[in-house]
Coordinates of C-alpha atoms in Angstrom, one line a residue:
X1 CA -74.7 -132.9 191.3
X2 CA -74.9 -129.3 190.3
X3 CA -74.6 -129.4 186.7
X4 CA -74.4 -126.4 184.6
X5 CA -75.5 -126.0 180.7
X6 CA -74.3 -123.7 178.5
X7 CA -76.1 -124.1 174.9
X8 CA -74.7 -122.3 171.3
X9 CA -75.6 -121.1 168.6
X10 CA -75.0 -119.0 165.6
X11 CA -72.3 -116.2 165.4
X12 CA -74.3 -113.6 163.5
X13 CA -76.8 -111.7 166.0
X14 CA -79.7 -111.7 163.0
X15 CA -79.4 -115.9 163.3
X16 CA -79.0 -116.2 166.7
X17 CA -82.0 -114.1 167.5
X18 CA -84.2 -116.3 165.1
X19 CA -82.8 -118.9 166.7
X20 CA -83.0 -118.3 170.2
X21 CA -86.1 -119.6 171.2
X22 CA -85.3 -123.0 169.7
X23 CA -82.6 -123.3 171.7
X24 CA -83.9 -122.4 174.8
X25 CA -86.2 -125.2 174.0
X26 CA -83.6 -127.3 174.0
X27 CA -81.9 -126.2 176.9
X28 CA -85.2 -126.8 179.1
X29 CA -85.3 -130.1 177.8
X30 CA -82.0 -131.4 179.2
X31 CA -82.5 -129.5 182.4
X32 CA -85.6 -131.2 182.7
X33 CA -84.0 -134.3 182.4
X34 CA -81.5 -133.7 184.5
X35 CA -84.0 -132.8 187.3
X36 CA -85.6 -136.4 186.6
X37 CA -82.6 -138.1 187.5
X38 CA -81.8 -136.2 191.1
X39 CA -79.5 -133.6 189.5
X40 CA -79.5 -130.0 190.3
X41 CA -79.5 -128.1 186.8
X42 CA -77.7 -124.7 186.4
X43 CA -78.7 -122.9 183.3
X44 CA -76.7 -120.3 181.6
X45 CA -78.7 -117.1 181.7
X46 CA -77.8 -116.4 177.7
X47 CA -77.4 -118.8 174.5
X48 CA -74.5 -118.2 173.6
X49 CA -73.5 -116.1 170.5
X50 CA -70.6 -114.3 170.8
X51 CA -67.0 -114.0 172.8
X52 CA -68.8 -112.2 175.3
X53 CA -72.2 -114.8 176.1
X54 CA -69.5 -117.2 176.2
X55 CA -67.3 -116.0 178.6
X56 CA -69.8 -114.3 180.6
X57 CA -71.6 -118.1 180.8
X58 CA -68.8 -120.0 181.5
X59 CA -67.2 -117.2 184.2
X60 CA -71.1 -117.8 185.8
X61 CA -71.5 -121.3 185.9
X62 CA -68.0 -122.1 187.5
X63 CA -68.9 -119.4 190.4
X64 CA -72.0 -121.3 191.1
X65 CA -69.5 -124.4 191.7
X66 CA -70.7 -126.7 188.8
X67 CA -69.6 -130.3 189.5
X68 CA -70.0 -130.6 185.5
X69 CA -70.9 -128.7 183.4
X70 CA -72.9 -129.6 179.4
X71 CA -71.9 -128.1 176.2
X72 CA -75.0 -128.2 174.5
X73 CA -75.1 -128.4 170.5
X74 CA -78.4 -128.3 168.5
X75 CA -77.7 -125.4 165.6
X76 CA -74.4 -124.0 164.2
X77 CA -72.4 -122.6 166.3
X78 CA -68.9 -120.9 165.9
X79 CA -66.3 -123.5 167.7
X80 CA -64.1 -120.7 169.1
X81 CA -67.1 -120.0 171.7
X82 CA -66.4 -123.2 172.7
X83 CA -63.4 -123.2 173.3
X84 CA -63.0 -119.6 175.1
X85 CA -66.2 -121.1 177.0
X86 CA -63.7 -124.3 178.0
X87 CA -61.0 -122.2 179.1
X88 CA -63.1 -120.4 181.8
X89 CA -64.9 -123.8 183.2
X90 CA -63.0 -125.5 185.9
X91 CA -65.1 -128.4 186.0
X92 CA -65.3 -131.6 183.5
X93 CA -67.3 -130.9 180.4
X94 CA -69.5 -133.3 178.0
X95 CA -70.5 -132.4 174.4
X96 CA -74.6 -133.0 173.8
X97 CA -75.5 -132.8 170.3
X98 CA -79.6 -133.1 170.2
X99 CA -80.8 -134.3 167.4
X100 CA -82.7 -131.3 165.5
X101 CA -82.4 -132.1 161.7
X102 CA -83.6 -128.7 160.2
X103 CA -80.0 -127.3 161.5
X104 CA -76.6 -128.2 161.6
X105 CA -75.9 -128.9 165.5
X106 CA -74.1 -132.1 164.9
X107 CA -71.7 -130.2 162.9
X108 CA -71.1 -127.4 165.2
X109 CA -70.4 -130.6 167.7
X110 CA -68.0 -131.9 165.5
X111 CA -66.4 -128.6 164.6
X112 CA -66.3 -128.1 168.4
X113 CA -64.6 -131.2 169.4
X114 CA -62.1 -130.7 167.0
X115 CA -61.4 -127.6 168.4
X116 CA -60.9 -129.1 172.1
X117 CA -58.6 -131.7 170.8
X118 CA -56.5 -128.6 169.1
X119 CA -56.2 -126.9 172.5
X120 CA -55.7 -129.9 174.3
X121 CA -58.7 -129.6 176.7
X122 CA -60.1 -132.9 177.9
X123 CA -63.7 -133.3 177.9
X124 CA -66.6 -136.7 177.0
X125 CA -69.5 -136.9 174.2
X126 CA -73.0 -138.2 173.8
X127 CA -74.6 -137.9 170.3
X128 CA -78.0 -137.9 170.2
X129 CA -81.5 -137.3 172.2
X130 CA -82.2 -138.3 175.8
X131 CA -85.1 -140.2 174.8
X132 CA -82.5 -142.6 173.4
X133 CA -81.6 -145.2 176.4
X134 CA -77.9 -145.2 175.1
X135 CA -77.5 -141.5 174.7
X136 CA -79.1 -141.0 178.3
X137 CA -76.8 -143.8 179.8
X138 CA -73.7 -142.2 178.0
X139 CA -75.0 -138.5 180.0
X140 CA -75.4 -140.8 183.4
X141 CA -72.0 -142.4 182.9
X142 CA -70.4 -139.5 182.5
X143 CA -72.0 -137.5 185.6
X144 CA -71.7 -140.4 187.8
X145 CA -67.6 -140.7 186.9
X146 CA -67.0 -136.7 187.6
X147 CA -69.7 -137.1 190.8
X148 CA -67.8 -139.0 193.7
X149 CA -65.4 -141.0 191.6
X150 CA -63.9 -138.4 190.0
X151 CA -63.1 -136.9 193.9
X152 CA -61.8 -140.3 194.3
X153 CA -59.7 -140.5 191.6
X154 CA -58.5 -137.1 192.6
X155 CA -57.4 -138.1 195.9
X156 CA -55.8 -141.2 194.5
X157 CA -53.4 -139.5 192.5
X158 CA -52.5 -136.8 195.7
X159 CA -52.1 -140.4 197.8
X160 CA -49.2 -140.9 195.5
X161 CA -47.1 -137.7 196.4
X162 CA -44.5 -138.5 199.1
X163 CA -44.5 -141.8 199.0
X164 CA -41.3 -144.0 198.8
X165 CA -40.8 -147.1 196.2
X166 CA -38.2 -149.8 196.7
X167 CA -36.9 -150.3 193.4
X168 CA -34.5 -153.9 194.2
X169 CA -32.5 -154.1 191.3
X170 CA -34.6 -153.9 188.0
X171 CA -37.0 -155.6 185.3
X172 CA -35.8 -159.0 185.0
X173 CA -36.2 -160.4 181.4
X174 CA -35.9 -158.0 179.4
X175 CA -39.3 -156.2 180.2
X176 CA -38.7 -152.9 178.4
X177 CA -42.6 -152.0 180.1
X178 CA -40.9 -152.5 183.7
X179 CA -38.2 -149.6 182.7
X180 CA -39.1 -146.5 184.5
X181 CA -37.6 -143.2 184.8
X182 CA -36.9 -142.6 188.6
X183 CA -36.9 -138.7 188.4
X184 CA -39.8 -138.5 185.6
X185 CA -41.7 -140.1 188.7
X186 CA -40.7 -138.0 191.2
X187 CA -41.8 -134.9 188.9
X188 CA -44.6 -136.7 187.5
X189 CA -46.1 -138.5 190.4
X190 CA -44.1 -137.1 193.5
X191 CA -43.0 -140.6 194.3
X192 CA -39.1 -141.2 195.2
X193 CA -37.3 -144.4 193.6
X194 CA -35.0 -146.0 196.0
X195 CA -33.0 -148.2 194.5
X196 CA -31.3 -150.9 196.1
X197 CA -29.4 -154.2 195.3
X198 CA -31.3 -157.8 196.1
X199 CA -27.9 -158.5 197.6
X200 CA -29.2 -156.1 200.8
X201 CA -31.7 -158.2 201.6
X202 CA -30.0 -161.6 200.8
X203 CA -27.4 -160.1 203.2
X204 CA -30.5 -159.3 205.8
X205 CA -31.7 -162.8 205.7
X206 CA -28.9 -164.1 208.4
X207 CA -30.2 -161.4 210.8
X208 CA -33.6 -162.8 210.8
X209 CA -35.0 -164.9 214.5
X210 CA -35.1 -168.6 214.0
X211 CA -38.0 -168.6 216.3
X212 CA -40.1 -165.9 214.0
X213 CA -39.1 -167.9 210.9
X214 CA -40.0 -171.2 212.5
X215 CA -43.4 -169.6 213.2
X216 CA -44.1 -168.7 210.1
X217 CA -43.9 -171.8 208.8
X218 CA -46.3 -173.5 211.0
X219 CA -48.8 -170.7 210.2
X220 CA -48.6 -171.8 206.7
X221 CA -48.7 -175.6 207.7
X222 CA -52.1 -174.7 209.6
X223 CA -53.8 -172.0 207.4
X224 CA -53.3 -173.7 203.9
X225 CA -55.4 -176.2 202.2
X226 CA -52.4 -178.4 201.6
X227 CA -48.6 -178.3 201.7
X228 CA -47.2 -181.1 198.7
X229 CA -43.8 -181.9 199.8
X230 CA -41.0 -182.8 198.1
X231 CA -37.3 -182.8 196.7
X232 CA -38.1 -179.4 195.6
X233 CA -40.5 -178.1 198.4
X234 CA -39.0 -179.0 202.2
X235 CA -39.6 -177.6 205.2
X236 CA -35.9 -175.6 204.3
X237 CA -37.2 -174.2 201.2
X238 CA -40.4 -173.1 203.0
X239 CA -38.2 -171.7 206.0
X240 CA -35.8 -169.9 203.4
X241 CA -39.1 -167.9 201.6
X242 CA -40.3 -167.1 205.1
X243 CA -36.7 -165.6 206.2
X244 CA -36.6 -163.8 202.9
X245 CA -40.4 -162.1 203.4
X246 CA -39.6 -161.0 206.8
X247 CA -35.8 -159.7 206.0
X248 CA -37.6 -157.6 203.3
X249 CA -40.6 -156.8 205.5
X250 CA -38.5 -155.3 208.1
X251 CA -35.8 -153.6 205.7
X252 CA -39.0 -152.0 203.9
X253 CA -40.5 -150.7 207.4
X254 CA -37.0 -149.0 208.6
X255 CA -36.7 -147.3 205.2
X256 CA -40.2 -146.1 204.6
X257 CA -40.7 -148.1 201.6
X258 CA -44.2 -147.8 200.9
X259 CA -44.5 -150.0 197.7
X260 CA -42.3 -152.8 195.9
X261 CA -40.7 -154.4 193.0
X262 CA -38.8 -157.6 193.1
X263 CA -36.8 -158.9 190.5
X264 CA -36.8 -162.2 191.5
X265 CA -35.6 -163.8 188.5
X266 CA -32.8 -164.4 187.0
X267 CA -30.9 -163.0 190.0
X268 CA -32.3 -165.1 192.5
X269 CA -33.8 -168.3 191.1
X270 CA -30.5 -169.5 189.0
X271 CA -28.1 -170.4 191.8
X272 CA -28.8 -173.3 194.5
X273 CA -29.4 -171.7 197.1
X274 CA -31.4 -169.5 195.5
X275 CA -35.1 -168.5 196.3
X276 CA -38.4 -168.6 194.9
X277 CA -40.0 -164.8 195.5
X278 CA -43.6 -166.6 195.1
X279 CA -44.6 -167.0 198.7
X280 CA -42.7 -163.4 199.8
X281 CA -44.8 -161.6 196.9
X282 CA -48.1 -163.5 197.9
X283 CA -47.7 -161.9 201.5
X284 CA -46.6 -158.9 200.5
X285 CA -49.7 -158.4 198.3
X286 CA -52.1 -160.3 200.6
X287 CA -54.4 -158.4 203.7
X288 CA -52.9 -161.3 206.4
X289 CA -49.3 -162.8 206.8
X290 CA -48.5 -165.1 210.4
X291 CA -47.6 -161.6 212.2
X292 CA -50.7 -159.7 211.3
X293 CA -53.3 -161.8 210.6
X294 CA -55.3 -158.3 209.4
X295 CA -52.9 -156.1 207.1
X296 CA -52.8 -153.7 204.5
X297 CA -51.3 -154.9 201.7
X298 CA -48.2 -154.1 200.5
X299 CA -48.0 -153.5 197.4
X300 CA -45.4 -155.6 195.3
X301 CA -44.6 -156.5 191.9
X302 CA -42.6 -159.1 190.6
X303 CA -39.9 -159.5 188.2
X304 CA -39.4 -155.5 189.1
X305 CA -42.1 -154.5 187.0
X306 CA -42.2 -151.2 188.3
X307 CA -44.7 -149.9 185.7
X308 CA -47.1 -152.2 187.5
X309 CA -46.5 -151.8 190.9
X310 CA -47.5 -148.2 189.9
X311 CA -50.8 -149.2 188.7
X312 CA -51.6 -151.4 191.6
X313 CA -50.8 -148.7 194.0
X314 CA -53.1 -146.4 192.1
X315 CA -56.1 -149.9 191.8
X316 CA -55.5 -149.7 195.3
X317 CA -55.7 -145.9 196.9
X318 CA -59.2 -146.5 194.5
X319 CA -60.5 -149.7 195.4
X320 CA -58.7 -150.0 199.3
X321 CA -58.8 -153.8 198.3
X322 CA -55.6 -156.2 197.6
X323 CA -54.9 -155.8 193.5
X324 CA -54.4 -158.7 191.0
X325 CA -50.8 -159.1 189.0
X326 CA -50.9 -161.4 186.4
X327 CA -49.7 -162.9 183.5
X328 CA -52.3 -162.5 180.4
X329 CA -51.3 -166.0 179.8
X330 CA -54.1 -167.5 177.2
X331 CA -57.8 -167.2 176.1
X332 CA -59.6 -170.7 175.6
X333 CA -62.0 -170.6 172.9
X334 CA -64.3 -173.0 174.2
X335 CA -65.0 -171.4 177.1
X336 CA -64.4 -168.0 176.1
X337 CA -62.3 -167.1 179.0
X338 CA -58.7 -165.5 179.8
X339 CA -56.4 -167.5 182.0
X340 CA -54.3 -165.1 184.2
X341 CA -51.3 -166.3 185.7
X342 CA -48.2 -165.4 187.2
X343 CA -45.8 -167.4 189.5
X344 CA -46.9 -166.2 193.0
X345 CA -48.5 -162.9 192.4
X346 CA -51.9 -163.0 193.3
X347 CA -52.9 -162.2 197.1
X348 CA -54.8 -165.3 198.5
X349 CA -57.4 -162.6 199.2
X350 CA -58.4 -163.4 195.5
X351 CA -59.6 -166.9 196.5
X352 CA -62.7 -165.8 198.6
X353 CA -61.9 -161.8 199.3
X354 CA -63.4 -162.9 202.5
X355 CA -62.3 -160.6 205.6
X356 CA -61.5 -164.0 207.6
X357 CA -57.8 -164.3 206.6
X358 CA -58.6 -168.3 207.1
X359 CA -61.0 -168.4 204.5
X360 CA -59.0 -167.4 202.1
X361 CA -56.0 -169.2 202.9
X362 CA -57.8 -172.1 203.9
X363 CA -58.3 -172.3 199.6
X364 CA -54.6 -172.4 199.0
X365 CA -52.3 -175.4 198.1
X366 CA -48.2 -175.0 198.5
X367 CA -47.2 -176.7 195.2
X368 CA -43.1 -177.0 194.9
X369 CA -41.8 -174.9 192.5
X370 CA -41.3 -175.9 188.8
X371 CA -37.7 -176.5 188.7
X372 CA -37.4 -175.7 184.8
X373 CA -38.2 -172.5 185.7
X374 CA -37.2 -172.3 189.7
X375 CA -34.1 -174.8 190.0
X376 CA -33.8 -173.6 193.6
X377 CA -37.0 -175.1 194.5
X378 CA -39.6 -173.8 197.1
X379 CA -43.3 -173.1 197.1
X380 CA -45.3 -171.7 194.4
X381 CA -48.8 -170.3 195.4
X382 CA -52.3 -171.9 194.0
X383 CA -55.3 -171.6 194.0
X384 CA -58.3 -170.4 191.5
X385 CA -59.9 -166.4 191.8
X386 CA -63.3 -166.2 193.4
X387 CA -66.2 -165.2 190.4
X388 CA -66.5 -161.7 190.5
X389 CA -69.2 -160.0 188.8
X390 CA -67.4 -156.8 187.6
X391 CA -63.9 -156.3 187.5
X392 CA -61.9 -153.7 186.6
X393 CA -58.2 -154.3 184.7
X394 CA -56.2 -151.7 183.8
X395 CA -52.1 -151.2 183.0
X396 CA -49.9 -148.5 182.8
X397 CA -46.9 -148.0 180.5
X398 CA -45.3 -145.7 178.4
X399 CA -45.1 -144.7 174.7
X400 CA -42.1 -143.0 173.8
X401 CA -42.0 -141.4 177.5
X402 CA -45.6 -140.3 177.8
X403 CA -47.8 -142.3 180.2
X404 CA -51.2 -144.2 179.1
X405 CA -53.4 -146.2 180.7
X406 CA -55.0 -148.9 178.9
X407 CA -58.2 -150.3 181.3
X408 CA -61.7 -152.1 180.8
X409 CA -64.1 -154.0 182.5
X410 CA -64.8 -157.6 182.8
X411 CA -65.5 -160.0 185.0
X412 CA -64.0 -163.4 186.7
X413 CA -65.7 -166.8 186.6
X414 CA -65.7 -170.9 187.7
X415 CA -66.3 -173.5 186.4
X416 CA -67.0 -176.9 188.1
X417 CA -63.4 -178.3 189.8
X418 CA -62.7 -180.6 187.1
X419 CA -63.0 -178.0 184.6
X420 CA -60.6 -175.7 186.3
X421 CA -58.3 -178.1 187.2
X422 CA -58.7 -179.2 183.2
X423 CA -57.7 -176.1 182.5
X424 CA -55.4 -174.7 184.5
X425 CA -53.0 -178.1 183.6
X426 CA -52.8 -176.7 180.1
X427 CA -50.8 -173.9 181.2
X428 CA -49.1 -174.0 185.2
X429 CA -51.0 -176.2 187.6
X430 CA -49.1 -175.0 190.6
X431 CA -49.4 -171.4 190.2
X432 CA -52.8 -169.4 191.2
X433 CA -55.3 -168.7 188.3
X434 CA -57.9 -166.3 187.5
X435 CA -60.3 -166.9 184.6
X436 CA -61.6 -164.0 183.5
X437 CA -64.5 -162.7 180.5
X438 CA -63.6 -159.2 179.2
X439 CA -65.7 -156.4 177.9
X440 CA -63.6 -155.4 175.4
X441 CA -63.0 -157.4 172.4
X442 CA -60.3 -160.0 171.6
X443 CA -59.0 -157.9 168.3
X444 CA -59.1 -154.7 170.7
X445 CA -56.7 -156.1 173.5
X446 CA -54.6 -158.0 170.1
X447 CA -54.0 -154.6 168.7
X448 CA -54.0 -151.6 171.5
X449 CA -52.6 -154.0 174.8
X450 CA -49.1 -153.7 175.4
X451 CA -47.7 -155.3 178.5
X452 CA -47.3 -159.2 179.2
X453 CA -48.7 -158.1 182.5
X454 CA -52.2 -157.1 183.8
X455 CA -53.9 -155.9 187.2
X456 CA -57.5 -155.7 188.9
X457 CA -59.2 -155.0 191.1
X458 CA -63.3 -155.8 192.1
X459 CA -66.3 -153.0 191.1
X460 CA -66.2 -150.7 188.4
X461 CA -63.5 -147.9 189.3
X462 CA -63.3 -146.9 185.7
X463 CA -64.2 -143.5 186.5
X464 CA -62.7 -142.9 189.4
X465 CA -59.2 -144.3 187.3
X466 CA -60.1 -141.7 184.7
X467 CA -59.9 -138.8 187.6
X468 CA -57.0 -140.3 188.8
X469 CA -55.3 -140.0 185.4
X470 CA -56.4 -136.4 184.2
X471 CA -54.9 -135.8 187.6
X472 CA -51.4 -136.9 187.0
X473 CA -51.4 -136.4 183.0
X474 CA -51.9 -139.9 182.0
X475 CA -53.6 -140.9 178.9
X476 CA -56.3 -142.9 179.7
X477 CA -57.1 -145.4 177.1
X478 CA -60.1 -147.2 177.4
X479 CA -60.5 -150.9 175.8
X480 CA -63.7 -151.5 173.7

């Protein structure tokens, strides 16, 4: 990356003069670093001391076409430099302040971050010396989320502008963090809201081939693990989720509906002949279905949580893989882990993220629904999450209109099949689970989290999410 530095210093000429060779210093110091690590450093030809050195610097280093550019504290300096440097840099920024105890850098730091947070200007910190492990790994964080993530993130957000969003009815529930604002998205995110009744595509269902919706049954009858019949699972119910996936399928195809959000319940689970959305929402979300046995996903949230069928869409323009929805159910002590849940939700993908549809499939068992929840009966969707190494959750929604995103890193994990099974019976046996560890800490997620609901996807995308964000003026808040 080309990475510019701009350093500062005192306001009066007399001061910065004695000054000035200190600060060079210090300036050579974090180019040389730089170097070390594969970067290309750009130094500003002047300290800066005045309006002019700062603008001049700043005007200079975003010709050159800085990828980032290093505000670099390590005496006084006036704040207001920095921020007429800030507003001239078109490139992310990141406060240094070196450690150099005979003068008051950390203060100009401080003074100077305040002054960013005044004018609204979003920019990253590391305090300290680049001998420090922690202080260099905060600098290589930062350059390596504004290197090619952050042109990732970028183009996820301009993936979202155009595209269509089949709103059928609305959060079921009472899940004020489904609630969205249909023309707030459109200006916001560029994405149209078209909103529909489930009653279209109850009505669709009759138009759906017997032949197609026998076929889809015997795909599940070959691909799964196991199919547990019963009173409230029969080859009907199966038959009547298949009909209802393909009606929806086809209706979402001949209106351009790039992304989804079922309400499912109350609407359609209460009544008879009702239908469980579980096996519909699995191949929706899943990379194979019995017609295309290699798919993109689509994506689809249930219970017409629109909020997060906005963050998976955004999971996925970033991490081109199928994205979690889940319940954040429960956290057992004893094994330190997170159960996440949700009736249907997760894409078998999850079970191996194998490219072999059969692999992953091949790990699923059709359970029939639980009929306190699902008196219409059918098949709910099981199976246990693959370990992952590093995850990435995140979650949009909104505080008093304004978006945030709340994300971390984590990771998901196994046990032996006993212990899963163990555990998974303390919550829903027959719905798929994912146990997951997180990096941020249990009082963290009890105070800041606020949606029932939570979404990932594999790798570390956190920078690339934070991009994505700054790009369509969402708070990001990061978990710790």
């Amino acid at each position: 990356m080309k990475v510019g530095i701009l350093t500062f210093t005192d306001g009066r000429e007399r001061v910065a003069e004695t000054l000035d060779a200190d600060c060079k210093r210090f300036q050579s110091e974090v180019a040389n670093w730089l170097r070390s690590e594969g970067h290309a450093p750009i130094e500003a030809s002047d300290i800066v001391w005045d309006y002019r050195t700062a603008i001049d610097g700043a005007e200079r280093l975003t010709d050159r076409g800085c990828d980032a550019v290093i505000l670099n504290f390590c005496v006084w300096a006036f704040p207001d430099f920095a921020a007429q440097a800030a507003l001239r840099i078109d490139a992310p920024i990141l406060f240094l302040g070196n450690i150099n105890p005979r003068y008051p850098g950390w203060v100009a730091f401080f003074a100077a971050a305040g002054a960013m947070d005044e004018m609204g200007r979003p920019f990253s910190r590391a305090l300290g010396d680049l001998g420090d492990p922690k202080v260099a790994d905060k600098v290589r964080g930062f350059l390596r989320r504004n290197g090619d993530e952050r042109q990732l993130g970028f183009a996820a957000a301009d993936a979202l502008r155009g595209l269509r969003y089949g709103e059928f009815d609305g959060p079921s529930m009472g899940m004020y963090t489904g609630h969205i604002d249909p023309s707030q998205w459109m200006e916001q995110f560029g994405i149209h809201v078209f909103h529909r009744s489930q009653l279209t595509l109850a009505s669709l269902c009759d138009g759906v081939d017997q032949d197609r919706v026998s076929a889809g049954v015997d795909w599940l009858e070959e691909n799964c693990r196991e199919i547990r019949w019963g009173d409230l699972l029969t080859r009907e119910h199966l038959a009547k989720q298949i009909r209802f996936y393909y009606a929806t399928k086809d209706y979402c195809i001949s209106e351009g509906i790039d992304f989804l959000g079922l309400t499912g319940q109350l609407d359609y689970t209460e009544w008879k002949d009702g239908i469980t959305m579980d096996v519909a929402e699995a191949l929706f979300n899943d990379t194979a279905d019995p017609e295309d046995e290699n798919k993109r996903p689509t994506i689809c949230g249930t219970e017409c949580d629109s909020n997060g069928a906005l963050t998976m869409r955004i999971l996925h323009e970033i991490a081109d893989t199928p994205v979690l929805f889940a319940d954040l159910r429960h956290y057992f002590e004893e094994q330190q882990v997170y159960d996440l849940v949700n009736s249907g939700q997760h894409a078998p993908w999850f079970a191996k993220r194998s490219k072999s549809f059969s692999d992953n499939w091949g790990e699923v068992t059709l359970h029939p629904a639980n009929g306190m929840y699902f008196p219409c009966g059918g098949a709910s969707v099981e199976f246990f999450a693959e370990p992952c190494e590093i995850v990435t959750f995140a979650r949009m929604t909104r505080k008093s209109g304004s978006y945030r995103m709340h994300y971390f890193t984590g990771s998901f994990v196994r046990f032996d099949e006993a212990t899963d099974r163990s555990l998974a019976a303390q919550t829903s046996p027959e719905w798929p689970h994912a146990f997951a560890r997180f990096d941020c800490s249990n009082e963290s997620l009890a105070q800041r989290y606020s949606s029932n609901h939570i979404h990932a996807v594999p790798g570390d995308v956190t920078g690339a999410l934070e991009a994505c964000c700054e790009a369509l003026g969402i708070v990001p808040q990061p978990l710790q």
